[in-house]
PDB file of C-alpha atoms in Angstrom:
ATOM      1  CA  UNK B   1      19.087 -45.666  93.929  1.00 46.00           C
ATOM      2  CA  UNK B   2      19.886 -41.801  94.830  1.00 38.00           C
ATOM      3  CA  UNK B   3      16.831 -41.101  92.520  1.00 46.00           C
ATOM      4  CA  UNK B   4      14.221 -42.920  94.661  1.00 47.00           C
ATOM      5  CA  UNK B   5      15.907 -42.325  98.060  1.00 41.00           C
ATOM      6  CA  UNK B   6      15.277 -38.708  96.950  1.00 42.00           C
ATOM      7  CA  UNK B   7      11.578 -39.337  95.547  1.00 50.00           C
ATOM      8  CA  UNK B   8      10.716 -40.909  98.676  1.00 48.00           C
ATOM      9  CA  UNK B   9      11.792 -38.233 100.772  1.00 44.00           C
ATOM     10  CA  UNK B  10      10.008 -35.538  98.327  1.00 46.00           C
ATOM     11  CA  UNK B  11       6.339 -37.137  98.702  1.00 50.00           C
ATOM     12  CA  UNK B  12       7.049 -38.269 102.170  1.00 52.00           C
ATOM     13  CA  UNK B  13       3.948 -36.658 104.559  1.00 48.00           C
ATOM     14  CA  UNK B  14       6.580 -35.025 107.003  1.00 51.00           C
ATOM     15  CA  UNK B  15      10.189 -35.535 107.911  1.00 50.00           C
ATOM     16  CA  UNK B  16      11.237 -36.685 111.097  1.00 48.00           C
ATOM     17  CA  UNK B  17      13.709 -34.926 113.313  1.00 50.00           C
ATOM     18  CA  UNK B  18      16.311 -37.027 114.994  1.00 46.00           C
ATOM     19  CA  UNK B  19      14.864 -35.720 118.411  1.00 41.00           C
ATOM     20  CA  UNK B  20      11.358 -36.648 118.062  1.00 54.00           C
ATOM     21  CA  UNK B  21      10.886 -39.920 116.186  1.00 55.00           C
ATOM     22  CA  UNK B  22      11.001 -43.384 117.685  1.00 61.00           C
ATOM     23  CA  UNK B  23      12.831 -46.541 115.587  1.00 66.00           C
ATOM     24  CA  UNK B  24      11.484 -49.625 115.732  1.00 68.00           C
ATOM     25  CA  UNK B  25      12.446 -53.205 114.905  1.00 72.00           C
ATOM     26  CA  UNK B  26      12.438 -53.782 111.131  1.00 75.00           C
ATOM     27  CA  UNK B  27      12.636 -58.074 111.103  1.00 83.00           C
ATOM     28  CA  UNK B  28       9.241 -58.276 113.337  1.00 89.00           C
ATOM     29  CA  UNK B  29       5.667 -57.469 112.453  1.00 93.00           C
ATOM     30  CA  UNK B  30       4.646 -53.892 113.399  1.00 93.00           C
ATOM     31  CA  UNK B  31       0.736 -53.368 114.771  1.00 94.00           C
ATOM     32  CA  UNK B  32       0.080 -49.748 114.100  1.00 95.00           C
ATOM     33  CA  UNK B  33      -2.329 -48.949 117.059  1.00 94.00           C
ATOM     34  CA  UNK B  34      -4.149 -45.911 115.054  1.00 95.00           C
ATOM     35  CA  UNK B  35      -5.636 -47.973 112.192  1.00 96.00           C
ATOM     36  CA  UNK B  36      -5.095 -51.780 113.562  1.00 95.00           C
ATOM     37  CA  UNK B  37      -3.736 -52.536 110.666  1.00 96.00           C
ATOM     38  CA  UNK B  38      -0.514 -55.315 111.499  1.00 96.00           C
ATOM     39  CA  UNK B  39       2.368 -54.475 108.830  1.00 96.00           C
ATOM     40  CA  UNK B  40       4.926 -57.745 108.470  1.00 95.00           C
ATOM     41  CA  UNK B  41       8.638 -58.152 107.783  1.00 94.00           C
ATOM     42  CA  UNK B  42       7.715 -59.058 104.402  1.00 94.00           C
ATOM     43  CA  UNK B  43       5.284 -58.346 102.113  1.00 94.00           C
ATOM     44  CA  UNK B  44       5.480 -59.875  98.365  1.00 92.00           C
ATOM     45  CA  UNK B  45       9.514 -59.716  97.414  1.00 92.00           C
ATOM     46  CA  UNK B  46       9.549 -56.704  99.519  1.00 94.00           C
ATOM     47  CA  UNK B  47      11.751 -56.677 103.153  1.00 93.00           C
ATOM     48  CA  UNK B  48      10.631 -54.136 105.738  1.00 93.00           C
ATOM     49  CA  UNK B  49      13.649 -51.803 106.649  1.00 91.00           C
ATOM     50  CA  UNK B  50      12.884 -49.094 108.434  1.00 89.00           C
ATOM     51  CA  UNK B  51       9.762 -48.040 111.144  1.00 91.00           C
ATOM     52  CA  UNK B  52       9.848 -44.394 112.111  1.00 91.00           C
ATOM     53  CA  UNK B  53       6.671 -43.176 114.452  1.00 92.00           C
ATOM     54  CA  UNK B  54       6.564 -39.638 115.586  1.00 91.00           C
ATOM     55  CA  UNK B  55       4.750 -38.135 118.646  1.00 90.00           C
ATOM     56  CA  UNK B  56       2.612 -35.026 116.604  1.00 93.00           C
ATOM     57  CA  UNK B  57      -0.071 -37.271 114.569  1.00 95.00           C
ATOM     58  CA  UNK B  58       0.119 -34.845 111.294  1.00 94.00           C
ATOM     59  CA  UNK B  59       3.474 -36.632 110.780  1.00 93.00           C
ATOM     60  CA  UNK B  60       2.671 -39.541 111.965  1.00 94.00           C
ATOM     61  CA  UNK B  61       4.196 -43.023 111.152  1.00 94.00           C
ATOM     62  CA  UNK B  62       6.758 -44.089 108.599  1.00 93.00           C
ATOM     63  CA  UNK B  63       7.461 -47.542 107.290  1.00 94.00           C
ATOM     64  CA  UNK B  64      10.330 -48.494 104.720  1.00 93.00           C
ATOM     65  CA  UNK B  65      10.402 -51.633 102.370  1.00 94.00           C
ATOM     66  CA  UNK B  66      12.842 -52.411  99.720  1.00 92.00           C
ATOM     67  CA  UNK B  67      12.737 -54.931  97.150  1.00 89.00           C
ATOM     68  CA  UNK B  68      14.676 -57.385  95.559  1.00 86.00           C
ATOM     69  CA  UNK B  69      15.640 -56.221  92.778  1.00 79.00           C
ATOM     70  CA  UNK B  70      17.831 -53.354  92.529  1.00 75.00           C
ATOM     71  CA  UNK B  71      16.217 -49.852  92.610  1.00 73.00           C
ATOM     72  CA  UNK B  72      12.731 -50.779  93.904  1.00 84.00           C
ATOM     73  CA  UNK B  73      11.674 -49.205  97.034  1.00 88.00           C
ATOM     74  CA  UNK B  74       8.290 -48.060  99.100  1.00 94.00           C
ATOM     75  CA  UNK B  75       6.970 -45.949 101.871  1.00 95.00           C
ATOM     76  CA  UNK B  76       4.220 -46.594 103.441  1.00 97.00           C
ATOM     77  CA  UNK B  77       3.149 -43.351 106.018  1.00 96.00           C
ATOM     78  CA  UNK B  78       0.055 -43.361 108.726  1.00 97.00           C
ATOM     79  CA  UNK B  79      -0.761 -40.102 109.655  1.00 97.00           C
ATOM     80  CA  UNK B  80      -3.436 -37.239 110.288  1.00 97.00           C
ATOM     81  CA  UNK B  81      -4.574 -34.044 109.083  1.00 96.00           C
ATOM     82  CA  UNK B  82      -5.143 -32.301 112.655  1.00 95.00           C
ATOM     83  CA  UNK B  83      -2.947 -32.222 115.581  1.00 95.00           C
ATOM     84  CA  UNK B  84      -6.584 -33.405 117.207  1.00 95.00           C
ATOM     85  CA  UNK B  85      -7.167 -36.583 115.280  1.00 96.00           C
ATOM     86  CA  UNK B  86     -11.174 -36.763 114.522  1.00 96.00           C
ATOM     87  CA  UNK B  87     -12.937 -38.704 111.598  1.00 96.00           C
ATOM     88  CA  UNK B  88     -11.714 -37.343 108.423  1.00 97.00           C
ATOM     89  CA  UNK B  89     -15.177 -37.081 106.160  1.00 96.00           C
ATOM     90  CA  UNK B  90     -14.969 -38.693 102.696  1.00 93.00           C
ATOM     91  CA  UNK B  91     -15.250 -34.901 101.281  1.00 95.00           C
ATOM     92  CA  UNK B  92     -11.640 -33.980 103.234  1.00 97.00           C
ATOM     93  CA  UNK B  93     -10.090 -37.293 102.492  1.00 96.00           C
ATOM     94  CA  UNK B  94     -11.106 -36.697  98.512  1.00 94.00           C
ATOM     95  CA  UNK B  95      -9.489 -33.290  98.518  1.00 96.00           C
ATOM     96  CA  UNK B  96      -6.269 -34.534 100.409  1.00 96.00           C
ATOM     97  CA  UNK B  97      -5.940 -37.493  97.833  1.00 96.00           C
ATOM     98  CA  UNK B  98      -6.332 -34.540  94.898  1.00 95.00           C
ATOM     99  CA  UNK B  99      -3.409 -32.829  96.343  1.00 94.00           C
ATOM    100  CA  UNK B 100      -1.247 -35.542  97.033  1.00 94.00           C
ATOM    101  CA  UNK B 101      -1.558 -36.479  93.461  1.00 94.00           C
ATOM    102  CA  UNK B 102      -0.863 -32.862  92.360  1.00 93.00           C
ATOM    103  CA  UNK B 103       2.435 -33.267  94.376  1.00 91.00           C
ATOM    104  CA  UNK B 104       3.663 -36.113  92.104  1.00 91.00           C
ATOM    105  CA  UNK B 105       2.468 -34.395  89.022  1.00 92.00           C
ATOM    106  CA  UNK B 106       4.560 -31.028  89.834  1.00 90.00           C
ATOM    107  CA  UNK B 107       7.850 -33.145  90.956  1.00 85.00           C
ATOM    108  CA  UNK B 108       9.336 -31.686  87.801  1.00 80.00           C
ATOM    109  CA  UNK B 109       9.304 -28.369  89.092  1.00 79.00           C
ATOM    110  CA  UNK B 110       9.894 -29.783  92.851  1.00 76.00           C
ATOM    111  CA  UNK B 111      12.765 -32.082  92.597  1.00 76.00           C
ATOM    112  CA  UNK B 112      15.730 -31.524  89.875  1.00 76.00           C
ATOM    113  CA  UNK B 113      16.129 -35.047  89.371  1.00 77.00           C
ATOM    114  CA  UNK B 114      12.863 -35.495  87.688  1.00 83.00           C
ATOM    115  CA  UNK B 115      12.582 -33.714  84.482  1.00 83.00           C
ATOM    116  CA  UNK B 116       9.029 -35.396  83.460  1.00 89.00           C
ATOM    117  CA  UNK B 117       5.773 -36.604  85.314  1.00 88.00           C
ATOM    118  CA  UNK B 118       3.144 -37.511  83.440  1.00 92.00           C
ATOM    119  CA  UNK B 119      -0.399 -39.578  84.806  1.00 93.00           C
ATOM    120  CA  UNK B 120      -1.040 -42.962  83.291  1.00 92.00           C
ATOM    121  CA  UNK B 121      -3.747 -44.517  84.861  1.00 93.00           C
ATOM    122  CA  UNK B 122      -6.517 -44.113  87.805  1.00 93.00           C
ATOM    123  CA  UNK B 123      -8.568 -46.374  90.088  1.00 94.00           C
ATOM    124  CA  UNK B 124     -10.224 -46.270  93.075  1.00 93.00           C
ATOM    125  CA  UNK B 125     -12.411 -48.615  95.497  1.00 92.00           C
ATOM    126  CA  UNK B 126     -15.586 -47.335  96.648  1.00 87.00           C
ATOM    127  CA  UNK B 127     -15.247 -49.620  99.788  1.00 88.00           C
ATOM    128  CA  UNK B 128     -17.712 -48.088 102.916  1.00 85.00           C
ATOM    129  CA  UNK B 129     -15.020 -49.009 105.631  1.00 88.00           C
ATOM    130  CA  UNK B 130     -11.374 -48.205 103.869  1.00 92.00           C
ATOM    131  CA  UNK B 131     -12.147 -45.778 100.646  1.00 94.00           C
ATOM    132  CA  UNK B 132      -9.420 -46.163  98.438  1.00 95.00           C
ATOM    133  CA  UNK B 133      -7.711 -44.306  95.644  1.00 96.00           C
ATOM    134  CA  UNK B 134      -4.470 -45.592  93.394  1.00 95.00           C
ATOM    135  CA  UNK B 135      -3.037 -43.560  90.366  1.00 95.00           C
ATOM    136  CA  UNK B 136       0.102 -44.907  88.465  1.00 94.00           C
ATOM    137  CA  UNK B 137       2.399 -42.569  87.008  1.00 94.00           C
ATOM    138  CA  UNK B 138       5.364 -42.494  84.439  1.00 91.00           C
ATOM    139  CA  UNK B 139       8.166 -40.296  85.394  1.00 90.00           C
ATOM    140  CA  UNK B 140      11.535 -39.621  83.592  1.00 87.00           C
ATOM    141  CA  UNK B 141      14.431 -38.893  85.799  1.00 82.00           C
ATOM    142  CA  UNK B 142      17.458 -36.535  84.694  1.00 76.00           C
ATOM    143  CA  UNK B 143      19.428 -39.242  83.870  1.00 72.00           C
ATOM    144  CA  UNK B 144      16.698 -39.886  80.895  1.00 74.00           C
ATOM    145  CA  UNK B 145      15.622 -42.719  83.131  1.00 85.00           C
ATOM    146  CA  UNK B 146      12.014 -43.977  83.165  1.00 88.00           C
ATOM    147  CA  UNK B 147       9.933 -45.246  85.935  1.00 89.00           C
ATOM    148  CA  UNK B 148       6.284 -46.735  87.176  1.00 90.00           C
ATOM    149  CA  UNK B 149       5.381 -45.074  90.245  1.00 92.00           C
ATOM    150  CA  UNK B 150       1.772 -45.309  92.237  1.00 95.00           C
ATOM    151  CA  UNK B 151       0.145 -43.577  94.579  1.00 96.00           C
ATOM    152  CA  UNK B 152      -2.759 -45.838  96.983  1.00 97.00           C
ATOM    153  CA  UNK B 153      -4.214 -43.883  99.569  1.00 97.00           C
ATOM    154  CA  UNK B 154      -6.908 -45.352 101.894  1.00 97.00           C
ATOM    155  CA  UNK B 155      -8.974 -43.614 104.802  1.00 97.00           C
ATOM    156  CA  UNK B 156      -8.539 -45.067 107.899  1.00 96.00           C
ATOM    157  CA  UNK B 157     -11.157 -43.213 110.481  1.00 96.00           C
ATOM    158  CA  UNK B 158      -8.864 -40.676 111.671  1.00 97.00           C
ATOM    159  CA  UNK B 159      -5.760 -41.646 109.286  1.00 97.00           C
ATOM    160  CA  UNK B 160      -4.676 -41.675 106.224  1.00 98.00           C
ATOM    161  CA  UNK B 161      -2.735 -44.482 104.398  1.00 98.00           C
ATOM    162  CA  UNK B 162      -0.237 -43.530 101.864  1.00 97.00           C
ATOM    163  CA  UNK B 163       1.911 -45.519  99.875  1.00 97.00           C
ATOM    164  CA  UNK B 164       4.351 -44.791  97.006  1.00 95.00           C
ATOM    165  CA  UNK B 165       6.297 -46.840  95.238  1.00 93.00           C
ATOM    166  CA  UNK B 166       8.182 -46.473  92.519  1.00 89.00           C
ATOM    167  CA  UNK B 167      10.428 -49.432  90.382  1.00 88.00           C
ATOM    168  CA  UNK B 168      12.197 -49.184  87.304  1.00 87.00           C
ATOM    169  CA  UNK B 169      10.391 -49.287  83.871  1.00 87.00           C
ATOM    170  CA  UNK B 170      13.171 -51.199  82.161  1.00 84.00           C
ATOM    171  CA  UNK B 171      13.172 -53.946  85.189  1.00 86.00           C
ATOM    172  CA  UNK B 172      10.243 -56.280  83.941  1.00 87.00           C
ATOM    173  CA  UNK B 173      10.438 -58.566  87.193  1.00 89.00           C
ATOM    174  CA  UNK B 174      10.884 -55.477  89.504  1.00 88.00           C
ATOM    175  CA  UNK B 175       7.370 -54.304  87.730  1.00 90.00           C
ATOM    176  CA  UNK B 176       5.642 -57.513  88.430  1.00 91.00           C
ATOM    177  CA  UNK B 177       6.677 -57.190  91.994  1.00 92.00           C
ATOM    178  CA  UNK B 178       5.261 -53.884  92.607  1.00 92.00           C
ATOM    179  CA  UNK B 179       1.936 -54.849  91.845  1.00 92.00           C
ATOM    180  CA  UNK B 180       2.369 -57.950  93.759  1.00 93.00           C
ATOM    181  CA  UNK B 181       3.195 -55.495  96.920  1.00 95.00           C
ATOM    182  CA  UNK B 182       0.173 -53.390  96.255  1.00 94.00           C
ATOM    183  CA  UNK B 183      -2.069 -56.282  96.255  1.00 92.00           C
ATOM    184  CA  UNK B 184      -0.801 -57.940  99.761  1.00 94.00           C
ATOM    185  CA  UNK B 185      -0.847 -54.000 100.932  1.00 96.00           C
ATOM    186  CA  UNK B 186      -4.109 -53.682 100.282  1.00 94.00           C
ATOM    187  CA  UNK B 187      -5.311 -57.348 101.448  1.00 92.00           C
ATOM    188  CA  UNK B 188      -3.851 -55.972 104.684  1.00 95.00           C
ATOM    189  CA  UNK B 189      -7.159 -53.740 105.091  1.00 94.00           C
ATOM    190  CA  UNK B 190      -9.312 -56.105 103.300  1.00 91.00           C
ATOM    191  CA  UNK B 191      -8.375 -59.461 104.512  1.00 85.00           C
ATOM    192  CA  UNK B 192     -10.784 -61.944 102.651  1.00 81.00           C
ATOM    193  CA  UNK B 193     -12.557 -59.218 101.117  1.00 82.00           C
ATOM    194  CA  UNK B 194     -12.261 -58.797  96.919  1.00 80.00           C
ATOM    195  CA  UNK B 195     -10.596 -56.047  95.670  1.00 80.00           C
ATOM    196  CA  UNK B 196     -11.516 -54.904  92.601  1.00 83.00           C
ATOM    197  CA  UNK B 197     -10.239 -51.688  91.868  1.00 88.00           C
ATOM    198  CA  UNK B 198     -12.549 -49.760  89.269  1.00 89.00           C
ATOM    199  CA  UNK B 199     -10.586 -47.837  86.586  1.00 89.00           C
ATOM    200  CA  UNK B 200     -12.021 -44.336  86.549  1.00 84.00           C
ATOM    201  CA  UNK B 201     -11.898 -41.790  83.821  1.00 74.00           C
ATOM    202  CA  UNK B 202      -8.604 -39.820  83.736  1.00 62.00           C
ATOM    203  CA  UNK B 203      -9.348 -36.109  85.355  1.00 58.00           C
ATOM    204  CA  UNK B 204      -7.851 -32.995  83.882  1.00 53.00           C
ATOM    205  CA  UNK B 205      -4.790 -31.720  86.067  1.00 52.00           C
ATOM    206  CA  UNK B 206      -2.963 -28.520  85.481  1.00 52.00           C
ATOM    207  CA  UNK B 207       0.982 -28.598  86.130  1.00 54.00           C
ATOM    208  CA  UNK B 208       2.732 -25.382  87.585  1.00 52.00           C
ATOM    209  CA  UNK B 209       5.124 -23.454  85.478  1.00 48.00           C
TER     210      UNK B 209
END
């Protein structure tokens, strides 16, 4: 559990200081009045825990659900890339997604509980309202541990939507239930929509040594 308390914290967009972030009820449905978007006590076998919404928009907002079975957590976090808000072009939002996956690649040399991060898969969905990008990776903790973990980020006008989640690979169930969770996420944005994410060819990455 230690390991994806920590993980969480690591690719989290900003931390929030005890004097500037706001807590909000966990057991009722939370309307996030940036991107619309209504977030419920539930989603899938996931239980919301924890809402944390700061006043300077780069941080932003901060939502907590755990899952069922033991280890499995998520965050989801709203937030900006200006103190000013405006509409973040497709060109910015492409480069911030880039990064944010370079993050989780170079955890190895970021966090000394993971000792391996390695990519396994890419998708995106061209959508013309909410662009969206997911990656799955498989990372190895110190403890010789292995685990799925994704990255889905969507643009949101002036926001950005990013959730990680990472479950056990040995926990079958817990695996099923993660994908479960980033289907109802994502039917959040897209209602009745489809959404069929389009695997894309795997992109070179460089790690840092």
């Amino acid at each position: 559990m230690i390991f994806r308390i920590l993980l969480l914290t690591v690719l989290s967009s900003g931390l929030l200081s005890a004097a500037e972030r706001k807590e909000l009820p966990k057991d009722t449905p939370f309307s996030d009045e940036n991107t619309g978007i209504v977030f419920p006590p539930e989603l899938g076998n996931f239980q919301k825990t924890e809402i944390r919404i700061s006043s300077n928009p780069v941080v932003g907002t901060q939502i907590r659900y755990d899952g069922m079975q033991a280890g499995c957590s998520a965050g989801i976090y709203i937030y900006a890339l200006d103190e000013k808000p405006g509409v973040i072009p497709p060109e910015e939002f492409q480069q911030h997604y880039l990064k944010a996956r370079q993050t989780v690649l170079d955890l190895e040399t970021i966090s000394e509980h993971v000792k391996e991060s390695e990519l396994a898969g890419q998708k995106e969905f061209p959508d013309k309202n909410y662009p969206a990008r997911w990656d799955t990776f498989s990372l190895r903790s110190d403890g010789e541990e292995t685990f799925q973990s994704d990255l889905v980020m969507i643009l949101c006008g002036d926001r950005i939507v990013k959730l990680r989640i990472t479950v056990p690979d040995a926990q079958k169930e817990a695996k099923v239930d993660c994908n479960e969770f980033i289907r109802k996420f994502c039917r959040l944005f897209y209602r009745d929509q489809p959404v069929n994410f389009q695997a894309v060819k795997t992109e070179k990455t460089q790690k840092k040594r």
